Structure formats: C-alpha cells, structure tokens
Amino acid sequence: MDKQNLDQMRATLSKLEDIKNSQESIIDKINHVITDLFQSPDSELEKSMEAAHQKSSDNVDAIREAIDAYEMKINKLENQN
C-alpha cells in the first residue's frame, strides 16, 4: 500500500479518535445534568439522561472497538512495506 493511502487511513483514524472524544464529552455533560438533578429532582429527566448516558457509553465502546480494529489494519499494512 502506498504512503498516500496510509496517510489517508491515519487521517480517518484521527477522525475516529475525535468522534470518541466528542462522545466522552457528551457523557461528561450528561453526568453533570444527572448530578444537578440531586438538587432539583425530576424523575422523567433523570430517566432520560440515564438512557442517553447508556447509549453514549455504548457508542464509545463501539467506536473504541472500531479504532482498535482499524489501528491493527494500519499496523499490518505498515509492516508489509
């Protein structure tokens, strides 16, 4: 595989890392809302935030798995050259 393709793959990997970081930031913000709800309880909002937290956590896990697989693919291609 040529250098241009590997560079493009590394750029994609960087974007995946950015997506993961954004999802982790969302989780952090959701946690802040959940913490705020201790002061002003709202069971419906808390339930919604807990569901959103779970979905975001699942997204982070899926993205992390994709990153790991893509990194291994890149490393394999680099070692072939």
Short mmCIF file of N, CA, C and O in Angstrom, two decimals:
data_model
loop_
_atom_site.label_atom_id
_atom_site.label_comp_id
_atom_site.label_asym_id
_atom_site.label_seq_id
_atom_site.Cartn_x
_atom_site.Cartn_y
_atom_site.Cartn_z
N MET A 1 0.86 -1.17 0.00
CA MET A 1 0.00 0.00 0.00
C MET A 1 0.90 1.23 0.00
O MET A 1 1.90 1.28 0.69
N ASP A 2 0.51 2.22 -0.76
CA ASP A 2 1.37 3.39 -0.87
C ASP A 2 1.17 4.36 0.30
O ASP A 2 0.22 4.26 1.07
N LYS A 3 2.12 5.26 0.41
CA LYS A 3 2.14 6.23 1.52
C LYS A 3 0.88 7.09 1.55
O LYS A 3 0.35 7.37 2.62
N GLN A 4 0.37 7.45 0.39
CA GLN A 4 -0.84 8.30 0.34
C GLN A 4 -2.04 7.59 0.97
O GLN A 4 -2.78 8.19 1.73
N ASN A 5 -2.19 6.31 0.67
CA ASN A 5 -3.30 5.55 1.25
C ASN A 5 -3.14 5.40 2.76
O ASN A 5 -4.12 5.52 3.50
N LEU A 6 -1.92 5.15 3.21
CA LEU A 6 -1.67 5.04 4.65
C LEU A 6 -1.93 6.38 5.34
O LEU A 6 -2.51 6.41 6.44
N ASP A 7 -1.53 7.46 4.71
CA ASP A 7 -1.79 8.79 5.29
C ASP A 7 -3.29 9.05 5.39
O ASP A 7 -3.76 9.60 6.38
N GLN A 8 -4.02 8.63 4.38
CA GLN A 8 -5.47 8.80 4.40
C GLN A 8 -6.10 7.95 5.52
O GLN A 8 -7.00 8.39 6.22
N MET A 9 -5.59 6.75 5.70
CA MET A 9 -6.09 5.88 6.77
C MET A 9 -5.79 6.49 8.14
O MET A 9 -6.63 6.43 9.04
N ARG A 10 -4.60 7.07 8.29
CA ARG A 10 -4.25 7.72 9.56
C ARG A 10 -5.16 8.92 9.83
O ARG A 10 -5.54 9.18 10.97
N ALA A 11 -5.51 9.65 8.77
CA ALA A 11 -6.43 10.78 8.92
C ALA A 11 -7.80 10.29 9.37
O ALA A 11 -8.45 10.91 10.22
N THR A 12 -8.24 9.19 8.81
CA THR A 12 -9.52 8.60 9.22
C THR A 12 -9.45 8.16 10.67
O THR A 12 -10.39 8.39 11.45
N LEU A 13 -8.35 7.57 11.06
CA LEU A 13 -8.16 7.16 12.45
C LEU A 13 -8.24 8.36 13.38
O LEU A 13 -8.86 8.30 14.45
N SER A 14 -7.65 9.46 12.97
CA SER A 14 -7.71 10.68 13.76
C SER A 14 -9.15 11.17 13.93
O SER A 14 -9.55 11.61 15.01
N LYS A 15 -9.93 11.07 12.87
CA LYS A 15 -11.34 11.46 12.94
C LYS A 15 -12.12 10.55 13.88
O LYS A 15 -12.99 11.01 14.63
N LEU A 16 -11.80 9.26 13.84
CA LEU A 16 -12.45 8.34 14.77
C LEU A 16 -12.14 8.69 16.22
O LEU A 16 -13.01 8.64 17.08
N GLU A 17 -10.89 9.04 16.48
CA GLU A 17 -10.49 9.46 17.84
C GLU A 17 -11.27 10.72 18.25
O GLU A 17 -11.70 10.83 19.39
N ASP A 18 -11.43 11.64 17.31
CA ASP A 18 -12.19 12.86 17.59
C ASP A 18 -13.64 12.54 17.92
O ASP A 18 -14.22 13.11 18.85
N ILE A 19 -14.23 11.62 17.18
CA ILE A 19 -15.61 11.21 17.46
C ILE A 19 -15.70 10.60 18.86
O ILE A 19 -16.62 10.91 19.63
N LYS A 20 -14.76 9.73 19.19
CA LYS A 20 -14.75 9.11 20.52
C LYS A 20 -14.63 10.17 21.61
O LYS A 20 -15.37 10.13 22.60
N ASN A 21 -13.74 11.13 21.41
CA ASN A 21 -13.58 12.20 22.39
C ASN A 21 -14.85 13.03 22.54
O ASN A 21 -15.22 13.44 23.64
N SER A 22 -15.53 13.28 21.43
CA SER A 22 -16.79 14.03 21.48
C SER A 22 -17.84 13.25 22.27
O SER A 22 -18.58 13.83 23.07
N GLN A 23 -17.92 11.96 22.05
CA GLN A 23 -18.88 11.13 22.78
C GLN A 23 -18.56 11.13 24.27
O GLN A 23 -19.47 11.19 25.10
N GLU A 24 -17.28 11.06 24.61
CA GLU A 24 -16.89 11.10 26.02
C GLU A 24 -17.24 12.44 26.64
O GLU A 24 -17.64 12.50 27.81
N SER A 25 -17.14 13.51 25.88
CA SER A 25 -17.53 14.83 26.36
C SER A 25 -19.04 14.88 26.61
O SER A 25 -19.50 15.46 27.60
N ILE A 26 -19.81 14.26 25.74
CA ILE A 26 -21.26 14.20 25.93
C ILE A 26 -21.59 13.45 27.21
O ILE A 26 -22.44 13.88 27.99
N ILE A 27 -20.90 12.34 27.44
CA ILE A 27 -21.12 11.57 28.67
C ILE A 27 -20.85 12.45 29.89
O ILE A 27 -21.61 12.44 30.87
N ASP A 28 -19.78 13.21 29.83
CA ASP A 28 -19.43 14.10 30.94
C ASP A 28 -20.53 15.13 31.19
O ASP A 28 -20.92 15.38 32.33
N LYS A 29 -21.06 15.69 30.13
CA LYS A 29 -22.13 16.69 30.26
C LYS A 29 -23.41 16.06 30.80
O LYS A 29 -24.11 16.66 31.62
N ILE A 30 -23.71 14.85 30.35
CA ILE A 30 -24.88 14.14 30.87
C ILE A 30 -24.70 13.91 32.37
O ILE A 30 -25.64 14.08 33.16
N ASN A 31 -23.49 13.51 32.77
CA ASN A 31 -23.21 13.29 34.19
C ASN A 31 -23.43 14.56 35.00
O ASN A 31 -23.93 14.50 36.14
N HIS A 32 -23.08 15.71 34.43
CA HIS A 32 -23.30 16.98 35.13
C HIS A 32 -24.79 17.23 35.33
O HIS A 32 -25.21 17.68 36.40
N VAL A 33 -25.58 16.94 34.30
CA VAL A 33 -27.03 17.11 34.42
C VAL A 33 -27.58 16.17 35.48
O VAL A 33 -28.39 16.57 36.33
N ILE A 34 -27.14 14.91 35.47
CA ILE A 34 -27.60 13.95 36.47
C ILE A 34 -27.24 14.42 37.87
O ILE A 34 -28.06 14.35 38.80
N THR A 35 -26.03 14.95 38.03
CA THR A 35 -25.61 15.47 39.33
C THR A 35 -26.47 16.66 39.75
O THR A 35 -26.88 16.77 40.91
N ASP A 36 -26.77 17.55 38.81
CA ASP A 36 -27.62 18.70 39.09
C ASP A 36 -29.01 18.27 39.55
O ASP A 36 -29.66 18.97 40.34
N LEU A 37 -29.44 17.12 39.08
CA LEU A 37 -30.77 16.63 39.45
C LEU A 37 -30.86 16.21 40.91
O LEU A 37 -31.96 16.06 41.44
N PHE A 38 -29.72 16.05 41.57
CA PHE A 38 -29.76 15.78 43.02
C PHE A 38 -30.32 17.00 43.76
O PHE A 38 -30.98 16.85 44.78
N GLN A 39 -30.06 18.19 43.23
CA GLN A 39 -30.54 19.43 43.84
C GLN A 39 -32.00 19.71 43.48
O GLN A 39 -32.75 20.24 44.31
N SER A 40 -32.38 19.40 42.26
CA SER A 40 -33.75 19.63 41.79
C SER A 40 -34.24 18.36 41.10
O SER A 40 -34.20 18.25 39.87
N PRO A 41 -34.69 17.40 41.88
CA PRO A 41 -35.08 16.11 41.30
C PRO A 41 -36.18 16.22 40.24
O PRO A 41 -37.11 17.02 40.37
N ASP A 42 -36.01 15.45 39.19
CA ASP A 42 -37.00 15.33 38.14
C ASP A 42 -36.85 13.92 37.59
O ASP A 42 -35.92 13.63 36.83
N SER A 43 -37.74 13.03 37.99
CA SER A 43 -37.58 11.62 37.67
C SER A 43 -37.63 11.34 36.17
O SER A 43 -36.91 10.48 35.67
N GLU A 44 -38.45 12.07 35.44
CA GLU A 44 -38.52 11.87 33.99
C GLU A 44 -37.22 12.28 33.31
O GLU A 44 -36.71 11.56 32.45
N LEU A 45 -36.69 13.43 33.70
CA LEU A 45 -35.43 13.88 33.12
C LEU A 45 -34.29 12.96 33.52
O LEU A 45 -33.43 12.63 32.69
N GLU A 46 -34.30 12.50 34.76
CA GLU A 46 -33.25 11.59 35.21
C GLU A 46 -33.30 10.29 34.39
O GLU A 46 -32.25 9.79 33.94
N LYS A 47 -34.48 9.77 34.16
CA LYS A 47 -34.63 8.55 33.37
C LYS A 47 -34.11 8.77 31.94
O LYS A 47 -33.40 7.93 31.39
N SER A 48 -34.44 9.90 31.36
CA SER A 48 -33.98 10.23 30.01
C SER A 48 -32.46 10.35 29.96
O SER A 48 -31.81 9.87 29.03
N MET A 49 -31.88 11.01 30.97
CA MET A 49 -30.44 11.19 31.00
C MET A 49 -29.71 9.87 31.21
O MET A 49 -28.64 9.64 30.63
N GLU A 50 -30.28 9.00 32.02
CA GLU A 50 -29.66 7.69 32.23
C GLU A 50 -29.68 6.88 30.93
O GLU A 50 -28.70 6.20 30.61
N ALA A 51 -30.78 6.97 30.18
CA ALA A 51 -30.86 6.27 28.90
C ALA A 51 -29.85 6.86 27.91
O ALA A 51 -29.17 6.12 27.19
N ALA A 52 -29.75 8.18 27.88
CA ALA A 52 -28.79 8.85 26.99
C ALA A 52 -27.36 8.47 27.37
O ALA A 52 -26.51 8.26 26.50
N HIS A 53 -27.10 8.39 28.66
CA HIS A 53 -25.78 8.01 29.15
C HIS A 53 -25.43 6.61 28.67
O HIS A 53 -24.32 6.36 28.17
N GLN A 54 -26.37 5.69 28.76
CA GLN A 54 -26.12 4.32 28.33
C GLN A 54 -25.86 4.26 26.83
O GLN A 54 -24.93 3.58 26.37
N LYS A 55 -26.66 4.97 26.05
CA LYS A 55 -26.47 4.97 24.60
C LYS A 55 -25.11 5.57 24.23
O LYS A 55 -24.41 5.06 23.36
N SER A 56 -24.74 6.66 24.90
CA SER A 56 -23.45 7.28 24.62
C SER A 56 -22.30 6.37 25.01
O SER A 56 -21.29 6.28 24.30
N SER A 57 -22.46 5.68 26.13
CA SER A 57 -21.42 4.73 26.56
C SER A 57 -21.28 3.60 25.56
O SER A 57 -20.16 3.17 25.24
N ASP A 58 -22.42 3.12 25.05
CA ASP A 58 -22.39 2.07 24.03
C ASP A 58 -21.69 2.58 22.77
O ASP A 58 -20.93 1.84 22.13
N ASN A 59 -21.94 3.84 22.41
CA ASN A 59 -21.29 4.43 21.24
C ASN A 59 -19.78 4.49 21.43
O ASN A 59 -19.02 4.18 20.51
N VAL A 60 -19.35 4.90 22.62
CA VAL A 60 -17.91 4.98 22.89
C VAL A 60 -17.29 3.59 22.76
O VAL A 60 -16.22 3.44 22.15
N ASP A 61 -17.95 2.58 23.30
CA ASP A 61 -17.43 1.22 23.20
C ASP A 61 -17.32 0.78 21.74
O ASP A 61 -16.31 0.20 21.34
N ALA A 62 -18.36 1.05 20.96
CA ALA A 62 -18.35 0.66 19.55
C ALA A 62 -17.25 1.39 18.78
O ALA A 62 -16.53 0.79 17.96
N ILE A 63 -17.09 2.67 19.04
CA ILE A 63 -16.07 3.46 18.36
C ILE A 63 -14.68 2.99 18.78
O ILE A 63 -13.78 2.86 17.94
N ARG A 64 -14.51 2.70 20.07
CA ARG A 64 -13.21 2.21 20.55
C ARG A 64 -12.85 0.89 19.87
O ARG A 64 -11.70 0.68 19.46
N GLU A 65 -13.83 0.00 19.72
CA GLU A 65 -13.58 -1.27 19.02
C GLU A 65 -13.20 -1.02 17.56
O GLU A 65 -12.29 -1.68 17.04
N ALA A 66 -13.88 -0.08 16.93
CA ALA A 66 -13.57 0.24 15.53
C ALA A 66 -12.16 0.82 15.42
O ALA A 66 -11.42 0.49 14.49
N ILE A 67 -11.80 1.67 16.36
CA ILE A 67 -10.45 2.26 16.36
C ILE A 67 -9.40 1.17 16.51
O ILE A 67 -8.41 1.14 15.78
N ASP A 68 -9.62 0.27 17.47
CA ASP A 68 -8.65 -0.80 17.69
C ASP A 68 -8.46 -1.66 16.43
O ASP A 68 -7.34 -1.96 16.04
N ALA A 69 -9.58 -2.02 15.80
CA ALA A 69 -9.50 -2.85 14.59
C ALA A 69 -8.82 -2.10 13.46
O ALA A 69 -8.00 -2.66 12.72
N TYR A 70 -9.12 -0.80 13.31
CA TYR A 70 -8.54 0.00 12.24
C TYR A 70 -7.04 0.21 12.48
O TYR A 70 -6.24 0.17 11.54
N GLU A 71 -6.66 0.43 13.75
CA GLU A 71 -5.23 0.57 14.08
C GLU A 71 -4.47 -0.70 13.72
O GLU A 71 -3.36 -0.64 13.18
N MET A 72 -5.06 -1.86 14.02
CA MET A 72 -4.40 -3.12 13.69
C MET A 72 -4.26 -3.27 12.18
O MET A 72 -3.22 -3.74 11.69
N LYS A 73 -5.26 -2.84 11.45
CA LYS A 73 -5.21 -2.91 9.99
C LYS A 73 -4.09 -2.01 9.46
O LYS A 73 -3.31 -2.42 8.59
N ILE A 74 -3.99 -0.80 10.00
CA ILE A 74 -2.94 0.13 9.59
C ILE A 74 -1.56 -0.44 9.92
O ILE A 74 -0.65 -0.42 9.09
N ASN A 75 -1.43 -0.95 11.14
CA ASN A 75 -0.14 -1.52 11.56
C ASN A 75 0.27 -2.68 10.67
O ASN A 75 1.45 -2.80 10.30
N LYS A 76 -0.68 -3.52 10.32
CA LYS A 76 -0.39 -4.66 9.45
C LYS A 76 0.10 -4.18 8.08
O LYS A 76 1.08 -4.70 7.54
N LEU A 77 -0.57 -3.18 7.55
CA LEU A 77 -0.18 -2.64 6.24
C LEU A 77 1.20 -1.97 6.31
O LEU A 77 2.01 -2.10 5.38
N GLU A 78 1.47 -1.27 7.41
CA GLU A 78 2.78 -0.63 7.58
C GLU A 78 3.89 -1.66 7.65
O GLU A 78 4.98 -1.45 7.11
N ASN A 79 3.61 -2.77 8.32
CA ASN A 79 4.64 -3.81 8.47
C ASN A 79 4.88 -4.59 7.20
O ASN A 79 5.93 -5.23 7.05
N GLN A 80 3.93 -4.56 6.29
CA GLN A 80 4.11 -5.24 5.00
C GLN A 80 5.05 -4.46 4.08
O GLN A 80 5.62 -5.03 3.17
N ASN A 81 5.17 -3.17 4.35
CA ASN A 81 6.01 -2.32 3.49
C ASN A 81 7.44 -2.29 3.93
O ASN A 81 7.90 -2.46 4.91
#
